[in-house]
PDB file of C-alpha atoms in Angstrom:
ATOM      1  CA  UNK A 769      32.054   3.769   4.950  1.00  0.00           C
ATOM      2  CA  UNK A 770      29.791   3.884   2.159  1.00  0.00           C
ATOM      3  CA  UNK A 771      26.813   4.527   4.178  1.00  0.00           C
ATOM      4  CA  UNK A 772      28.456   7.708   5.873  1.00  0.00           C
ATOM      5  CA  UNK A 773      28.379   9.493   2.105  1.00  0.00           C
ATOM      6  CA  UNK A 774      24.615  10.276   3.010  1.00  0.00           C
ATOM      7  CA  UNK A 775      22.432   9.149   0.059  1.00  0.00           C
ATOM      8  CA  UNK A 776      19.178  11.307   0.529  1.00  0.00           C
ATOM      9  CA  UNK A 777      16.171  10.216  -1.261  1.00  0.00           C
ATOM     10  CA  UNK A 778      13.545  13.076  -1.248  1.00  0.00           C
ATOM     11  CA  UNK A 779      10.112  11.789  -0.763  1.00  0.00           C
ATOM     12  CA  UNK A 780       7.473  14.401  -1.725  1.00  0.00           C
ATOM     13  CA  UNK A 781       4.422  13.176  -0.520  1.00  0.00           C
ATOM     14  CA  UNK A 782       1.213  13.809  -2.316  1.00  0.00           C
ATOM     15  CA  UNK A 783      -1.112  15.966  -0.869  1.00  0.00           C
ATOM     16  CA  UNK A 784      -4.842  14.960  -1.344  1.00  0.00           C
ATOM     17  CA  UNK A 785      -8.073  14.779   0.634  1.00  0.00           C
ATOM     18  CA  UNK A 786      -8.298  12.504   3.431  1.00  0.00           C
ATOM     19  CA  UNK A 787      -9.661   9.691   1.086  1.00  0.00           C
ATOM     20  CA  UNK A 788      -9.000   5.776   1.895  1.00  0.00           C
ATOM     21  CA  UNK A 789      -9.130   3.437  -0.668  1.00  0.00           C
ATOM     22  CA  UNK A 790      -8.997  -0.098   0.275  1.00  0.00           C
ATOM     23  CA  UNK A 791      -6.053  -2.432  -1.334  1.00  0.00           C
ATOM     24  CA  UNK A 792      -8.412  -5.281  -2.096  1.00  0.00           C
ATOM     25  CA  UNK A 793      -7.826  -4.606  -5.800  1.00  0.00           C
ATOM     26  CA  UNK A 794      -4.304  -5.233  -5.645  1.00  0.00           C
ATOM     27  CA  UNK A 795      -3.010  -8.890  -5.306  1.00  0.00           C
ATOM     28  CA  UNK A 796      -0.485  -9.789  -2.699  1.00  0.00           C
ATOM     29  CA  UNK A 797      -1.039  -6.541  -0.746  1.00  0.00           C
ATOM     30  CA  UNK A 798      -2.156  -6.414   2.731  1.00  0.00           C
ATOM     31  CA  UNK A 799      -2.667  -2.369   3.012  1.00  0.00           C
ATOM     32  CA  UNK A 800      -4.741   0.137   3.136  1.00  0.00           C
ATOM     33  CA  UNK A 801      -3.851   3.137   0.420  1.00  0.00           C
ATOM     34  CA  UNK A 802      -4.539   6.369   2.145  1.00  0.00           C
ATOM     35  CA  UNK A 803      -4.097   9.882   0.607  1.00  0.00           C
ATOM     36  CA  UNK A 804      -3.307  12.386   3.806  1.00  0.00           C
ATOM     37  CA  UNK A 805      -2.614  16.153   4.280  1.00  0.00           C
ATOM     38  CA  UNK A 806       0.833  16.925   5.131  1.00  0.00           C
ATOM     39  CA  UNK A 807       0.178  18.196   8.576  1.00  0.00           C
ATOM     40  CA  UNK A 808      -0.721  14.644   9.307  1.00  0.00           C
ATOM     41  CA  UNK A 809       2.224  12.919   7.573  1.00  0.00           C
ATOM     42  CA  UNK A 810       4.576  15.384   8.918  1.00  0.00           C
ATOM     43  CA  UNK A 811       3.257  14.282  12.372  1.00  0.00           C
ATOM     44  CA  UNK A 812       2.886  10.367  11.435  1.00  0.00           C
ATOM     45  CA  UNK A 813       6.625  10.270  10.206  1.00  0.00           C
ATOM     46  CA  UNK A 814       8.759  12.371  12.116  1.00  0.00           C
ATOM     47  CA  UNK A 815      12.247  13.478  11.878  1.00  0.00           C
ATOM     48  CA  UNK A 816      14.221  10.069  12.933  1.00  0.00           C
ATOM     49  CA  UNK A 817      11.385   7.440  11.699  1.00  0.00           C
ATOM     50  CA  UNK A 818      12.071   4.715   9.726  1.00  0.00           C
ATOM     51  CA  UNK A 819       9.718   3.160   7.238  1.00  0.00           C
ATOM     52  CA  UNK A 820       9.942   1.492   4.025  1.00  0.00           C
ATOM     53  CA  UNK A 821       9.792   2.790   0.439  1.00  0.00           C
ATOM     54  CA  UNK A 822       7.905   0.565  -2.258  1.00  0.00           C
ATOM     55  CA  UNK A 823       8.839   1.462  -5.967  1.00  0.00           C
ATOM     56  CA  UNK A 824       5.761   0.959  -7.945  1.00  0.00           C
ATOM     57  CA  UNK A 825       7.086  -0.003 -10.971  1.00  0.00           C
ATOM     58  CA  UNK A 826       9.497  -2.491  -9.885  1.00  0.00           C
ATOM     59  CA  UNK A 827       7.991  -3.442  -6.706  1.00  0.00           C
ATOM     60  CA  UNK A 828      11.509  -3.153  -4.834  1.00  0.00           C
ATOM     61  CA  UNK A 829      11.113  -2.150  -1.202  1.00  0.00           C
ATOM     62  CA  UNK A 830      14.067  -0.503   0.695  1.00  0.00           C
ATOM     63  CA  UNK A 831      14.188   0.943   4.442  1.00  0.00           C
ATOM     64  CA  UNK A 832      14.833   4.511   4.999  1.00  0.00           C
ATOM     65  CA  UNK A 833      15.073   7.045   7.661  1.00  0.00           C
ATOM     66  CA  UNK A 834      13.518  10.677   7.603  1.00  0.00           C
ATOM     67  CA  UNK A 835      16.456  13.138   8.388  1.00  0.00           C
ATOM     68  CA  UNK A 836      14.506  16.464   7.376  1.00  0.00           C
ATOM     69  CA  UNK A 837      12.425  18.128   5.054  1.00  0.00           C
ATOM     70  CA  UNK A 838       9.715  21.010   5.083  1.00  0.00           C
ATOM     71  CA  UNK A 839       6.552  19.911   3.368  1.00  0.00           C
ATOM     72  CA  UNK A 840       8.083  16.989   1.973  1.00  0.00           C
ATOM     73  CA  UNK A 841      10.657  14.442   3.230  1.00  0.00           C
ATOM     74  CA  UNK A 842      14.222  14.239   2.888  1.00  0.00           C
ATOM     75  CA  UNK A 843      14.999  10.358   3.958  1.00  0.00           C
ATOM     76  CA  UNK A 844      18.281   8.108   3.541  1.00  0.00           C
ATOM     77  CA  UNK A 845      18.345   4.676   2.962  1.00  0.00           C
ATOM     78  CA  UNK A 846      19.505   2.861   6.599  1.00  0.00           C
ATOM     79  CA  UNK A 847      22.160   0.483   5.332  1.00  0.00           C
ATOM     80  CA  UNK A 848      24.367  -0.252   2.378  1.00  0.00           C
ATOM     81  CA  UNK A 849      21.923  -2.740   1.048  1.00  0.00           C
ATOM     82  CA  UNK A 850      19.020  -0.351   1.168  1.00  0.00           C
ATOM     83  CA  UNK A 851      21.119   2.221  -0.790  1.00  0.00           C
ATOM     84  CA  UNK A 852      22.132  -0.405  -3.608  1.00  0.00           C
ATOM     85  CA  UNK A 853      18.222  -1.331  -3.715  1.00  0.00           C
ATOM     86  CA  UNK A 854      17.431   2.469  -3.978  1.00  0.00           C
ATOM     87  CA  UNK A 855      20.116   3.088  -6.754  1.00  0.00           C
ATOM     88  CA  UNK A 856      18.919   0.091  -8.850  1.00  0.00           C
ATOM     89  CA  UNK A 857      15.313   1.567  -9.062  1.00  0.00           C
ATOM     90  CA  UNK A 858      17.477   4.303 -10.799  1.00  0.00           C
ATOM     91  CA  UNK A 859      19.100   1.763 -13.469  1.00  0.00           C
ATOM     92  CA  UNK A 860      22.386   2.312 -11.252  1.00  0.00           C
ATOM     93  CA  UNK A 861      22.802   6.201 -11.857  1.00  0.00           C
ATOM     94  CA  UNK A 862      21.865   8.820  -8.939  1.00  0.00           C
ATOM     95  CA  UNK A 863      19.065  10.662 -10.614  1.00  0.00           C
ATOM     96  CA  UNK A 864      16.752  13.566  -9.969  1.00  0.00           C
ATOM     97  CA  UNK A 865      13.962  11.786 -12.197  1.00  0.00           C
ATOM     98  CA  UNK A 866      10.936  11.084  -9.936  1.00  0.00           C
ATOM     99  CA  UNK A 867       9.544   7.917  -9.845  1.00  0.00           C
ATOM    100  CA  UNK A 868       5.997   6.812  -8.116  1.00  0.00           C
ATOM    101  CA  UNK A 869       6.375   5.295  -4.582  1.00  0.00           C
ATOM    102  CA  UNK A 870       4.389   4.211  -1.675  1.00  0.00           C
ATOM    103  CA  UNK A 871       5.630   4.762   1.678  1.00  0.00           C
ATOM    104  CA  UNK A 872       4.830   1.819   3.858  1.00  0.00           C
ATOM    105  CA  UNK A 873       4.195   2.379   7.564  1.00  0.00           C
ATOM    106  CA  UNK A 874       1.958   0.443   9.945  1.00  0.00           C
ATOM    107  CA  UNK A 875       0.007  -1.433   7.275  1.00  0.00           C
ATOM    108  CA  UNK A 876      -0.764   1.845   5.254  1.00  0.00           C
ATOM    109  CA  UNK A 877       0.680   2.820   1.919  1.00  0.00           C
ATOM    110  CA  UNK A 878       0.981   6.411   1.462  1.00  0.00           C
ATOM    111  CA  UNK A 879       1.066   7.513  -2.184  1.00  0.00           C
ATOM    112  CA  UNK A 880       4.561   9.435  -2.753  1.00  0.00           C
ATOM    113  CA  UNK A 881       7.343  10.332  -5.471  1.00  0.00           C
ATOM    114  CA  UNK A 882      11.043  10.002  -4.968  1.00  0.00           C
ATOM    115  CA  UNK A 883      14.108  10.994  -6.744  1.00  0.00           C
ATOM    116  CA  UNK A 884      17.624   9.372  -5.988  1.00  0.00           C
ATOM    117  CA  UNK A 885      20.059  12.185  -5.885  1.00  0.00           C
ATOM    118  CA  UNK A 886      22.501  12.447  -2.845  1.00  0.00           C
ATOM    119  CA  UNK A 887      22.491  15.877  -1.096  1.00  0.00           C
ATOM    120  CA  UNK A 888      22.730  17.268   2.314  1.00  0.00           C
ATOM    121  CA  UNK A 889      25.238  16.616   4.620  1.00  0.00           C
ATOM    122  CA  UNK A 890      23.978  15.055   8.026  1.00  0.00           C
ATOM    123  CA  UNK A 891      25.117  11.744   9.416  1.00  0.00           C
ATOM    124  CA  UNK A 892      22.449   9.272  11.063  1.00  0.00           C
ATOM    125  CA  UNK A 893      22.389   9.386  14.946  1.00  0.00           C
ATOM    126  CA  UNK A 894      23.020   5.685  14.876  1.00  0.00           C
TER     127      UNK A 894
END
């Protein structure tokens, strides 16, 4: 029931040159960090796709599904557990304040930002 309340997290993806930075300078990360053009990210993470959000400050990870968004991604946590993790990074409060995150998808980390404020009104198809 809690899941049906649709807690969206807007992932405003950083747009930059197609530069690749090896993650070797980060311990415990086995990913490549990549800044991508929006058109590529939009194809890489189409609507209904799922991926993981990694909060840079806390290291907290949670899974989301893309629901909508034009020039940005509107995504929502997949489960109540994911919703609780997302809310935790915002100190238990829903917030429009942005946080630095990485989007984890197929061994690639995409720099992004996130805010944690419920909005919208579409239920997941699952």
